[in-house]
Amino acid sequence: MNNKERQELAMWAVEFAKQKGASEVAASISNSRSVEIEVREQKIETIKESTSNGLNLNIYRDHKYSGHSTNNLNKKELEKFITEAVEATKYLTADEYRELPDPSLYPSDLSKDLKLEDKSYLQVTPEQRVQISKEIEQVARSKSDKIISATGGFSDDYSESVLVHSNGLVAERASTSFWAGGSVTVKDGDARPEGWHWGGSRFFNQMPSAEELGSKSAEYAIQKMGQTKIASGKYDMLIENRTAGRLLSMFMRPMSARALQQKSSYLDGMLGKQIASPLLTVIDDPFIESGFGSRLYDGQGIAAKKRVMIEKGVLKEYYIDNYYGKKLGMTPNGGSSSNIRFELGQRGFNEIVKDVKSGIFVTSFNGGNSNSTTGDFSFGVSGFLVEGGKIVKPVNEMNISGNAKEFWQQLTEMGNDPYKYSSLLSPTLVFNDIDFSGL
């Protein structure tokens, strides 16, 4: 079944549901395929392939709402499925805010090519996937005789879907992604430090090299040898660009309409107010070519827009989905993030670290939590001690805690090195005088 056939089936499903008594209907039909391979000691340890086809149906009946899904796309079977779905919805409790988005929120132009699909996806062979995995493991193992375990892996996926709403939206999209990487464990006395590195692309011929992926996997593990606790105290904190997502999560949920409506957001009432250092500008940009979060519309069919969420530390927008936006009396703008990028600084990590007299370079967060209602947080961290502008030794079993309202004011520098293998394009972040708990 191609997307044209899916679109015809989705339009039929919408009309059939309306004939059976639905007030409004949203139907999406998708097809996806994924492959995953893992190699250890040059032998295939894992190989998985999965495909799925399915229909998701959202029924609105006199402001009563229900969601249904099926993998059976036979029209005769769907008639029974849809009839029962519409009938079941009749018995639910009405909610005046349950309705499709206003058609004015739908995209008016779906012709823009964001370069998300590799047309040659089906030409990638199993032999190529296995060979890349083997090369990554081989490169990683060659880096040290301290390595006791190494794996190389490859995964890819292809998906295409259509979305039809009974009040006017008809849209489709297709995307591919390819990922590869390795994980390494080294022997360090009784300890077994681990490291990993994965990279990806929308296009197979733009994948990072096996040399890069294997080398960095080994490097990240070897660097952790000799990890130790250090004394508690105030340190400058550098956050690795690929690790910053854990900190940014302190903003994302409190910025949602659901958190605002449920009074579980410390950012409630803070639009137009300073919530972070003037160095922090956060941009939600769905139109980055080949971006991992790029899109023309979100899962609700609402048109994607480039938005400045935080500008020089000032909160400019919330993430407003259709349902909670209606409850709040706010215009929906999409309830989830796309690509997140930042206003960058002038220096990369190597230059930044030279000016750090006493700091900790955080490369991973190990558990912990953040409270979206109060802003309080506590995270376990590990990384490296920095003294006199040099990385001195690896450290672990440290903790940071505080409140987001004060914490983000302590941001003192943004790097110029955004992490490219993610929809969160964070650079190195630097914070001054952070309380670390250790020995």
GROMACS .gro file of C-alpha atoms in nm:
model
  439
    1MET     CA    1   0.000   0.000   0.000
    2ASN     CA    2   0.145   0.340  -0.099
    3ASN     CA    3   0.065   0.677   0.055
    4LYS     CA    4  -0.197   0.757  -0.209
    5GLU     CA    5  -0.381   0.437  -0.122
    6ARG     CA    6  -0.343   0.510   0.251
    7GLN     CA    7  -0.486   0.855   0.199
    8GLU     CA    8  -0.788   0.716   0.015
    9LEU     CA    9  -0.846   0.459   0.290
   10ALA     CA   10  -0.811   0.722   0.565
   11MET     CA   11  -1.060   0.952   0.389
   12TRP     CA   12  -1.302   0.661   0.354
   13ALA     CA   13  -1.261   0.575   0.724
   14VAL     CA   14  -1.335   0.933   0.825
   15GLU     CA   15  -1.650   0.950   0.613
   16PHE     CA   16  -1.770   0.609   0.727
   17ALA     CA   17  -1.727   0.707   1.094
   18LYS     CA   18  -1.929   1.024   1.036
   19GLN     CA   19  -2.203   0.822   0.871
   20LYS     CA   20  -2.215   0.608   1.186
   21GLY     CA   21  -2.267   0.908   1.412
   22ALA     CA   22  -1.928   1.067   1.479
   23SER     CA   23  -1.926   1.448   1.493
   24GLU     CA   24  -1.559   1.476   1.403
   25VAL     CA   25  -1.290   1.224   1.314
   26ALA     CA   26  -0.912   1.209   1.281
   27ALA     CA   27  -0.758   0.913   1.102
   28SER     CA   28  -0.392   0.834   1.051
   29ILE     CA   29  -0.253   0.536   0.864
   30SER     CA   30   0.116   0.457   0.890
   31ASN     CA   31   0.370   0.207   0.770
   32SER     CA   32   0.711   0.163   0.929
   33ARG     CA   33   1.010  -0.066   0.899
   34SER     CA   34   1.310  -0.088   1.131
   35VAL     CA   35   1.629  -0.293   1.136
   36GLU     CA   36   1.869  -0.339   1.428
   37ILE     CA   37   2.203  -0.522   1.429
   38GLU     CA   38   2.462  -0.571   1.703
   39VAL     CA   39   2.803  -0.733   1.662
   40ARG     CA   40   3.035  -0.863   1.935
   41GLU     CA   41   3.369  -1.034   1.870
   42GLN     CA   42   3.295  -0.999   1.498
   43LYS     CA   43   2.989  -1.220   1.530
   44ILE     CA   44   2.629  -1.112   1.494
   45GLU     CA   45   2.477  -1.113   1.840
   46THR     CA   46   2.146  -0.942   1.761
   47ILE     CA   47   1.953  -0.896   1.442
   48LYS     CA   48   1.598  -0.763   1.446
   49GLU     CA   49   1.368  -0.649   1.173
   50SER     CA   50   1.012  -0.533   1.218
   51THR     CA   51   0.742  -0.385   1.000
   52SER     CA   52   0.406  -0.249   1.100
   53ASN     CA   53   0.097  -0.108   0.933
   54GLY     CA   54  -0.187   0.039   1.125
   55LEU     CA   55  -0.482   0.274   1.151
   56ASN     CA   56  -0.528   0.512   1.443
   57LEU     CA   57  -0.872   0.662   1.475
   58ASN     CA   58  -0.978   0.946   1.705
   59ILE     CA   59  -1.356   0.970   1.740
   60TYR     CA   60  -1.534   1.284   1.862
   61ARG     CA   61  -1.906   1.240   1.924
   62ASP     CA   62  -2.091   1.534   2.079
   63HIS     CA   63  -1.770   1.632   2.263
   64LYS     CA   64  -1.713   1.276   2.380
   65TYR     CA   65  -1.375   1.140   2.275
   66SER     CA   66  -1.211   0.800   2.226
   67GLY     CA   67  -0.901   0.667   2.053
   68HIS     CA   68  -0.878   0.336   1.867
   69SER     CA   69  -0.616   0.148   1.667
   70THR     CA   70  -0.594  -0.162   1.451
   71ASN     CA   71  -0.348  -0.338   1.225
   72ASN     CA   72  -0.622  -0.490   1.012
   73LEU     CA   73  -0.671  -0.262   0.710
   74ASN     CA   74  -0.926  -0.478   0.531
   75LYS     CA   75  -1.224  -0.254   0.451
   76LYS     CA   76  -1.484  -0.512   0.546
   77GLU     CA   77  -1.322  -0.565   0.885
   78LEU     CA   78  -1.276  -0.189   0.928
   79GLU     CA   79  -1.650  -0.131   0.884
   80LYS     CA   80  -1.718  -0.339   1.195
   81PHE     CA   81  -1.422  -0.184   1.382
   82ILE     CA   82  -1.530   0.173   1.310
   83THR     CA   83  -1.897   0.106   1.383
   84GLU     CA   84  -1.812  -0.035   1.725
   85ALA     CA   85  -1.569   0.251   1.797
   86VAL     CA   86  -1.830   0.517   1.725
   87GLU     CA   87  -2.095   0.334   1.923
   88ALA     CA   88  -1.866   0.290   2.225
   89THR     CA   89  -1.787   0.661   2.228
   90LYS     CA   90  -2.155   0.739   2.290
   91TYR     CA   91  -2.128   0.608   2.646
   92LEU     CA   92  -1.839   0.831   2.754
   93THR     CA   93  -1.868   1.154   2.951
   94ALA     CA   94  -1.886   1.471   2.742
   95ASP     CA   95  -1.605   1.725   2.767
   96GLU     CA   96  -1.669   2.058   2.594
   97TYR     CA   97  -1.301   2.093   2.503
   98ARG     CA   98  -1.283   1.766   2.310
   99GLU     CA   99  -1.281   1.863   1.944
  100LEU     CA  100  -1.043   1.880   1.651
  101PRO     CA  101  -0.816   2.183   1.610
  102ASP     CA  102  -0.958   2.482   1.428
  103PRO     CA  103  -0.883   2.441   1.054
  104SER     CA  104  -0.705   2.778   1.056
  105LEU     CA  105  -0.426   2.608   1.252
  106TYR     CA  106  -0.354   2.351   0.981
  107PRO     CA  107  -0.063   2.401   0.740
  108SER     CA  108  -0.151   2.588   0.421
  109ASP     CA  109   0.152   2.467   0.226
  110LEU     CA  110   0.277   2.110   0.247
  111SER     CA  111   0.508   2.131  -0.053
  112LYS     CA  112   0.828   2.227   0.130
  113ASP     CA  113   1.090   1.950   0.115
  114LEU     CA  114   1.272   1.922   0.449
  115LYS     CA  115   1.494   1.645   0.309
  116LEU     CA  116   1.387   1.381   0.559
  117GLU     CA  117   1.369   1.080   0.328
  118ASP     CA  118   1.651   0.884   0.169
  119LYS     CA  119   1.494   0.752  -0.149
  120SER     CA  120   1.762   0.483  -0.168
  121TYR     CA  121   1.668   0.334   0.171
  122LEU     CA  122   1.568  -0.003   0.026
  123GLN     CA  123   1.903  -0.033  -0.148
  124VAL     CA  124   2.093  -0.060   0.182
  125THR     CA  125   2.180  -0.428   0.216
  126PRO     CA  126   2.206  -0.654   0.521
  127GLU     CA  127   2.573  -0.706   0.432
  128GLN     CA  128   2.639  -0.332   0.453
  129ARG     CA  129   2.472  -0.306   0.793
  130VAL     CA  130   2.672  -0.596   0.931
  131GLN     CA  131   3.000  -0.472   0.781
  132ILE     CA  132   2.961  -0.127   0.938
  133SER     CA  133   2.888  -0.285   1.277
  134LYS     CA  134   3.195  -0.508   1.250
  135GLU     CA  135   3.420  -0.218   1.150
  136ILE     CA  136   3.306  -0.010   1.446
  137GLU     CA  137   3.378  -0.292   1.690
  138GLN     CA  138   3.715  -0.361   1.528
  139VAL     CA  139   3.821   0.002   1.549
  140ALA     CA  140   3.711   0.025   1.912
  141ARG     CA  141   3.896  -0.292   2.019
  142SER     CA  142   4.217  -0.174   1.855
  143LYS     CA  143   4.245   0.130   2.084
  144SER     CA  144   4.355  -0.040   2.408
  145ASP     CA  145   4.442  -0.376   2.559
  146LYS     CA  146   4.233  -0.270   2.861
  147ILE     CA  147   3.914  -0.324   2.664
  148ILE     CA  148   3.732  -0.635   2.783
  149SER     CA  149   3.412  -0.591   2.584
  150ALA     CA  150   3.315  -0.402   2.272
  151THR     CA  151   3.012  -0.400   2.047
  152GLY     CA  152   2.932  -0.236   1.719
  153GLY     CA  153   2.579  -0.167   1.610
  154PHE     CA  154   2.366  -0.034   1.327
  155SER     CA  155   1.999   0.055   1.310
  156ASP     CA  156   1.775   0.226   1.062
  157ASP     CA  157   1.409   0.297   1.011
  158TYR     CA  158   1.170   0.409   0.744
  159SER     CA  159   0.823   0.544   0.803
  160GLU     CA  160   0.547   0.698   0.600
  161SER     CA  161   0.205   0.814   0.710
  162VAL     CA  162  -0.106   1.005   0.617
  163LEU     CA  163  -0.325   1.216   0.843
  164VAL     CA  164  -0.685   1.306   0.759
  165HIS     CA  165  -0.917   1.521   0.972
  166SER     CA  166  -1.286   1.550   0.898
  167ASN     CA  167  -1.270   1.932   0.914
  168GLY     CA  168  -1.028   1.975   0.629
  169LEU     CA  169  -0.677   1.842   0.687
  170VAL     CA  170  -0.522   1.595   0.443
  171ALA     CA  171  -0.147   1.554   0.489
  172GLU     CA  172   0.129   1.299   0.441
  173ARG     CA  173   0.496   1.258   0.523
  174ALA     CA  174   0.783   1.012   0.494
  175SER     CA  175   1.118   0.991   0.669
  176THR     CA  176   1.426   0.776   0.711
  177SER     CA  177   1.706   0.766   0.964
  178PHE     CA  178   2.027   0.568   0.999
  179TRP     CA  179   2.226   0.521   1.319
  180ALA     CA  180   2.547   0.341   1.406
  181GLY     CA  181   2.780   0.330   1.704
  182GLY     CA  182   2.962   0.130   1.960
  183SER     CA  183   2.985   0.061   2.331
  184VAL     CA  184   3.300  -0.033   2.518
  185THR     CA  185   3.383  -0.167   2.864
  186VAL     CA  186   3.735  -0.148   3.006
  187LYS     CA  187   3.900  -0.320   3.301
  188ASP     CA  188   4.005  -0.079   3.575
  189GLY     CA  189   4.089  -0.290   3.882
  190ASP     CA  190   3.755  -0.402   4.019
  191ALA     CA  191   3.571  -0.132   3.825
  192ARG     CA  192   3.433  -0.167   3.473
  193PRO     CA  193   3.394   0.181   3.321
  194GLU     CA  194   3.183   0.202   3.007
  195GLY     CA  195   3.172   0.438   2.714
  196TRP     CA  196   2.957   0.474   2.404
  197HIS     CA  197   2.922   0.685   2.095
  198TRP     CA  198   2.647   0.679   1.834
  199GLY     CA  199   2.587   0.902   1.537
  200GLY     CA  200   2.328   0.922   1.268
  201SER     CA  201   2.183   1.088   0.962
  202ARG     CA  202   1.867   1.101   0.756
  203PHE     CA  203   2.076   0.977   0.463
  204PHE     CA  204   2.287   0.662   0.448
  205ASN     CA  205   2.571   0.824   0.252
  206GLN     CA  206   2.604   1.099   0.516
  207MET     CA  207   2.663   0.863   0.809
  208PRO     CA  208   2.965   0.927   1.034
  209SER     CA  209   3.257   0.695   0.967
  210ALA     CA  210   3.320   0.368   1.149
  211GLU     CA  211   3.659   0.513   1.248
  212GLU     CA  212   3.496   0.806   1.428
  213LEU     CA  213   3.229   0.595   1.597
  214GLY     CA  214   3.463   0.318   1.712
  215SER     CA  215   3.741   0.552   1.825
  216LYS     CA  216   3.514   0.774   2.032
  217SER     CA  217   3.339   0.475   2.190
  218ALA     CA  218   3.674   0.349   2.316
  219GLU     CA  219   3.798   0.695   2.410
  220TYR     CA  220   3.495   0.767   2.628
  221ALA     CA  221   3.546   0.440   2.819
  222ILE     CA  222   3.924   0.472   2.860
  223GLN     CA  223   3.890   0.828   2.990
  224LYS     CA  224   3.683   0.700   3.283
  225MET     CA  225   3.958   0.477   3.419
  226GLY     CA  226   4.055   0.584   3.769
  227GLN     CA  227   3.717   0.739   3.855
  228THR     CA  228   3.693   0.863   4.212
  229LYS     CA  229   3.486   1.079   4.441
  230ILE     CA  230   3.616   1.423   4.530
  231ALA     CA  231   3.536   1.666   4.809
  232SER     CA  232   3.205   1.847   4.818
  233GLY     CA  233   3.216   2.215   4.733
  234LYS     CA  234   3.138   2.487   4.483
  235TYR     CA  235   3.276   2.427   4.136
  236ASP     CA  236   3.225   2.576   3.795
  237MET     CA  237   3.030   2.324   3.589
  238LEU     CA  238   3.078   2.245   3.222
  239ILE     CA  239   2.806   2.035   3.058
  240GLU     CA  240   2.904   1.818   2.763
  241ASN     CA  241   2.704   1.913   2.454
  242ARG     CA  242   2.560   1.563   2.405
  243THR     CA  243   2.450   1.549   2.772
  244ALA     CA  244   2.269   1.881   2.811
  245GLY     CA  245   1.924   1.738   2.736
  246ARG     CA  246   1.880   1.626   3.095
  247LEU     CA  247   1.910   1.986   3.213
  248LEU     CA  248   1.687   2.128   2.940
  249SER     CA  249   1.412   1.888   3.050
  250MET     CA  250   1.371   2.117   3.351
  251PHE     CA  251   1.208   2.364   3.109
  252MET     CA  252   1.013   2.142   2.872
  253ARG     CA  253   0.741   1.998   3.096
  254PRO     CA  254   0.679   2.323   3.289
  255MET     CA  255   0.639   2.500   2.952
  256SER     CA  256   0.352   2.269   2.850
  257ALA     CA  257  -0.015   2.369   2.855
  258ARG     CA  258  -0.097   2.054   3.049
  259ALA     CA  259   0.137   2.153   3.334
  260LEU     CA  260  -0.002   2.507   3.331
  261GLN     CA  261  -0.364   2.392   3.341
  262GLN     CA  262  -0.295   2.141   3.616
  263LYS     CA  263  -0.107   2.401   3.822
  264SER     CA  264   0.210   2.191   3.814
  265SER     CA  265   0.442   2.441   3.646
  266TYR     CA  266   0.685   2.676   3.818
  267LEU     CA  267   0.675   2.881   3.494
  268ASP     CA  268   0.304   2.963   3.527
  269GLY     CA  269   0.255   3.337   3.487
  270MET     CA  270   0.616   3.391   3.380
  271LEU     CA  271   0.563   3.493   3.015
  272GLY     CA  272   0.770   3.802   2.944
  273LYS     CA  273   0.977   3.754   3.259
  274GLN     CA  274   1.340   3.661   3.314
  275ILE     CA  275   1.374   3.291   3.390
  276ALA     CA  276   1.739   3.237   3.297
  277SER     CA  277   2.068   3.410   3.222
  278PRO     CA  278   2.056   3.662   2.932
  279LEU     CA  279   2.295   3.423   2.753
  280LEU     CA  280   2.018   3.166   2.703
  281THR     CA  281   1.813   3.189   2.384
  282VAL     CA  282   1.618   2.874   2.294
  283ILE     CA  283   1.472   2.842   1.945
  284ASP     CA  284   1.226   2.573   1.835
  285ASP     CA  285   1.301   2.532   1.465
  286PRO     CA  286   1.105   2.264   1.275
  287PHE     CA  287   1.244   2.365   0.935
  288ILE     CA  288   1.608   2.256   0.965
  289GLU     CA  289   1.684   2.050   0.657
  290SER     CA  290   1.734   1.683   0.748
  291GLY     CA  291   1.687   1.765   1.117
  292PHE     CA  292   1.588   1.480   1.347
  293GLY     CA  293   1.292   1.681   1.476
  294SER     CA  294   1.197   1.855   1.152
  295ARG     CA  295   0.833   1.857   1.041
  296LEU     CA  296   0.566   2.061   0.864
  297TYR     CA  297   0.295   1.969   1.116
  298ASP     CA  298   0.275   1.795   1.452
  299GLY     CA  299   0.077   1.489   1.559
  300GLN     CA  300  -0.237   1.700   1.600
  301GLY     CA  301  -0.207   1.838   1.248
  302ILE     CA  302  -0.115   2.185   1.372
  303ALA     CA  303   0.120   2.371   1.138
  304ALA     CA  304   0.480   2.385   1.251
  305LYS     CA  305   0.632   2.728   1.308
  306LYS     CA  306   0.976   2.849   1.401
  307ARG     CA  307   0.947   3.000   1.749
  308VAL     CA  308   1.177   3.168   1.999
  309MET     CA  309   1.078   3.002   2.326
  310ILE     CA  310   1.328   3.180   2.550
  311GLU     CA  311   1.498   3.500   2.434
  312LYS     CA  312   1.799   3.627   2.627
  313GLY     CA  313   1.665   3.453   2.936
  314VAL     CA  314   1.308   3.583   2.897
  315LEU     CA  315   1.025   3.330   2.856
  316LYS     CA  316   0.846   3.413   2.530
  317GLU     CA  317   0.616   3.115   2.462
  318TYR     CA  318   0.464   2.798   2.604
  319TYR     CA  319   0.393   2.471   2.422
  320ILE     CA  320   0.016   2.481   2.375
  321ASP     CA  321  -0.157   2.167   2.252
  322ASN     CA  322  -0.514   2.165   2.123
  323TYR     CA  323  -0.697   2.017   2.423
  324TYR     CA  324  -0.528   2.197   2.709
  325GLY     CA  325  -0.503   2.515   2.502
  326LYS     CA  326  -0.881   2.521   2.476
  327LYS     CA  327  -0.915   2.464   2.850
  328LEU     CA  328  -0.681   2.755   2.915
  329GLY     CA  329  -0.836   2.981   2.652
  330MET     CA  330  -0.502   2.996   2.471
  331THR     CA  331  -0.444   2.953   2.096
  332PRO     CA  332  -0.284   2.613   2.027
  333ASN     CA  333   0.060   2.630   1.868
  334GLY     CA  334   0.166   2.265   1.897
  335GLY     CA  335   0.216   2.077   2.220
  336SER     CA  336   0.561   1.933   2.159
  337SER     CA  337   0.908   2.042   2.056
  338SER     CA  338   1.075   1.990   1.718
  339ASN     CA  339   1.443   2.078   1.676
  340ILE     CA  340   1.580   2.282   1.965
  341ARG     CA  341   1.874   2.508   1.885
  342PHE     CA  342   2.046   2.786   2.074
  343GLU     CA  343   2.209   3.121   2.022
  344LEU     CA  344   2.572   3.013   2.029
  345GLY     CA  345   2.878   3.161   2.191
  346GLN     CA  346   3.220   3.224   2.041
  347ARG     CA  347   3.428   2.936   2.177
  348GLY     CA  348   3.441   2.559   2.164
  349PHE     CA  349   3.503   2.324   2.454
  350ASN     CA  350   3.884   2.318   2.426
  351GLU     CA  351   3.904   2.696   2.449
  352ILE     CA  352   3.647   2.718   2.729
  353VAL     CA  353   3.818   2.465   2.954
  354LYS     CA  354   4.147   2.661   2.949
  355ASP     CA  355   3.983   2.937   3.156
  356VAL     CA  356   3.839   2.705   3.424
  357LYS     CA  357   4.038   2.721   3.748
  358SER     CA  358   3.832   2.473   3.947
  359GLY     CA  359   3.546   2.293   3.784
  360ILE     CA  360   3.374   1.970   3.694
  361PHE     CA  361   3.307   1.869   3.335
  362VAL     CA  362   2.981   1.669   3.351
  363THR     CA  363   2.951   1.399   3.088
  364SER     CA  364   2.659   1.198   3.226
  365PHE     CA  365   2.361   1.224   3.459
  366ASN     CA  366   2.300   0.917   3.672
  367GLY     CA  367   1.946   0.919   3.803
  368GLY     CA  368   1.778   1.199   3.991
  369ASN     CA  369   1.467   1.404   3.927
  370SER     CA  370   1.328   1.752   3.877
  371ASN     CA  371   1.000   1.885   4.012
  372SER     CA  372   0.806   2.078   3.748
  373THR     CA  373   0.584   2.241   4.011
  374THR     CA  374   0.857   2.391   4.229
  375GLY     CA  375   1.165   2.383   4.005
  376ASP     CA  376   1.361   2.182   4.261
  377PHE     CA  377   1.602   1.926   4.116
  378SER     CA  378   1.861   1.671   4.222
  379PHE     CA  379   2.083   1.476   3.982
  380GLY     CA  380   2.366   1.228   4.018
  381VAL     CA  381   2.654   1.318   3.786
  382SER     CA  382   2.990   1.190   3.671
  383GLY     CA  383   3.261   1.342   3.456
  384PHE     CA  384   3.603   1.499   3.507
  385LEU     CA  385   3.772   1.733   3.750
  386VAL     CA  386   3.917   2.043   3.585
  387GLU     CA  387   4.195   2.240   3.755
  388GLY     CA  388   4.409   2.519   3.618
  389GLY     CA  389   4.254   2.494   3.273
  390LYS     CA  390   4.325   2.122   3.236
  391ILE     CA  391   4.124   1.803   3.277
  392VAL     CA  392   4.288   1.632   3.575
  393LYS     CA  393   4.101   1.309   3.647
  394PRO     CA  394   3.765   1.133   3.610
  395VAL     CA  395   3.514   1.167   3.894
  396ASN     CA  396   3.188   0.989   3.976
  397GLU     CA  397   2.923   0.953   4.246
  398MET     CA  398   2.872   1.327   4.270
  399ASN     CA  399   2.540   1.507   4.306
  400ILE     CA  400   2.407   1.850   4.220
  401SER     CA  401   2.084   1.992   4.356
  402GLY     CA  402   1.906   2.324   4.364
  403ASN     CA  403   1.619   2.511   4.207
  404ALA     CA  404   1.584   2.587   3.836
  405LYS     CA  405   1.488   2.947   3.907
  406GLU     CA  406   1.832   3.021   4.051
  407PHE     CA  407   2.029   2.757   3.861
  408TRP     CA  408   1.969   2.896   3.512
  409GLN     CA  409   2.074   3.242   3.627
  410GLN     CA  410   2.420   3.093   3.688
  411LEU     CA  411   2.473   3.014   3.320
  412THR     CA  412   2.785   3.207   3.218
  413GLU     CA  413   2.877   3.083   2.871
  414MET     CA  414   2.736   2.904   2.569
  415GLY     CA  415   2.979   2.715   2.349
  416ASN     CA  416   2.985   2.724   1.969
  417ASP     CA  417   2.979   2.344   1.936
  418PRO     CA  418   2.618   2.219   1.904
  419TYR     CA  419   2.576   1.840   1.922
  420LYS     CA  420   2.465   1.734   1.575
  421TYR     CA  421   2.333   1.381   1.635
  422SER     CA  422   2.010   1.486   1.803
  423SER     CA  423   1.706   1.709   1.768
  424LEU     CA  424   1.847   1.893   2.072
  425LEU     CA  425   2.136   2.089   1.923
  426SER     CA  426   2.294   2.192   2.250
  427PRO     CA  427   2.647   2.333   2.274
  428THR     CA  428   2.875   2.309   2.577
  429LEU     CA  429   2.712   2.492   2.868
  430VAL     CA  430   2.904   2.661   3.150
  431PHE     CA  431   2.766   2.743   3.495
  432ASN     CA  432   2.947   2.921   3.778
  433ASP     CA  433   2.959   2.826   4.148
  434ILE     CA  434   2.746   2.511   4.146
  435ASP     CA  435   2.718   2.310   4.469
  436PHE     CA  436   2.848   1.955   4.423
  437SER     CA  437   2.807   1.688   4.688
  438GLY     CA  438   3.079   1.424   4.702
  439LEU     CA  439   3.297   1.309   4.990
   0.00000   0.00000   0.00000
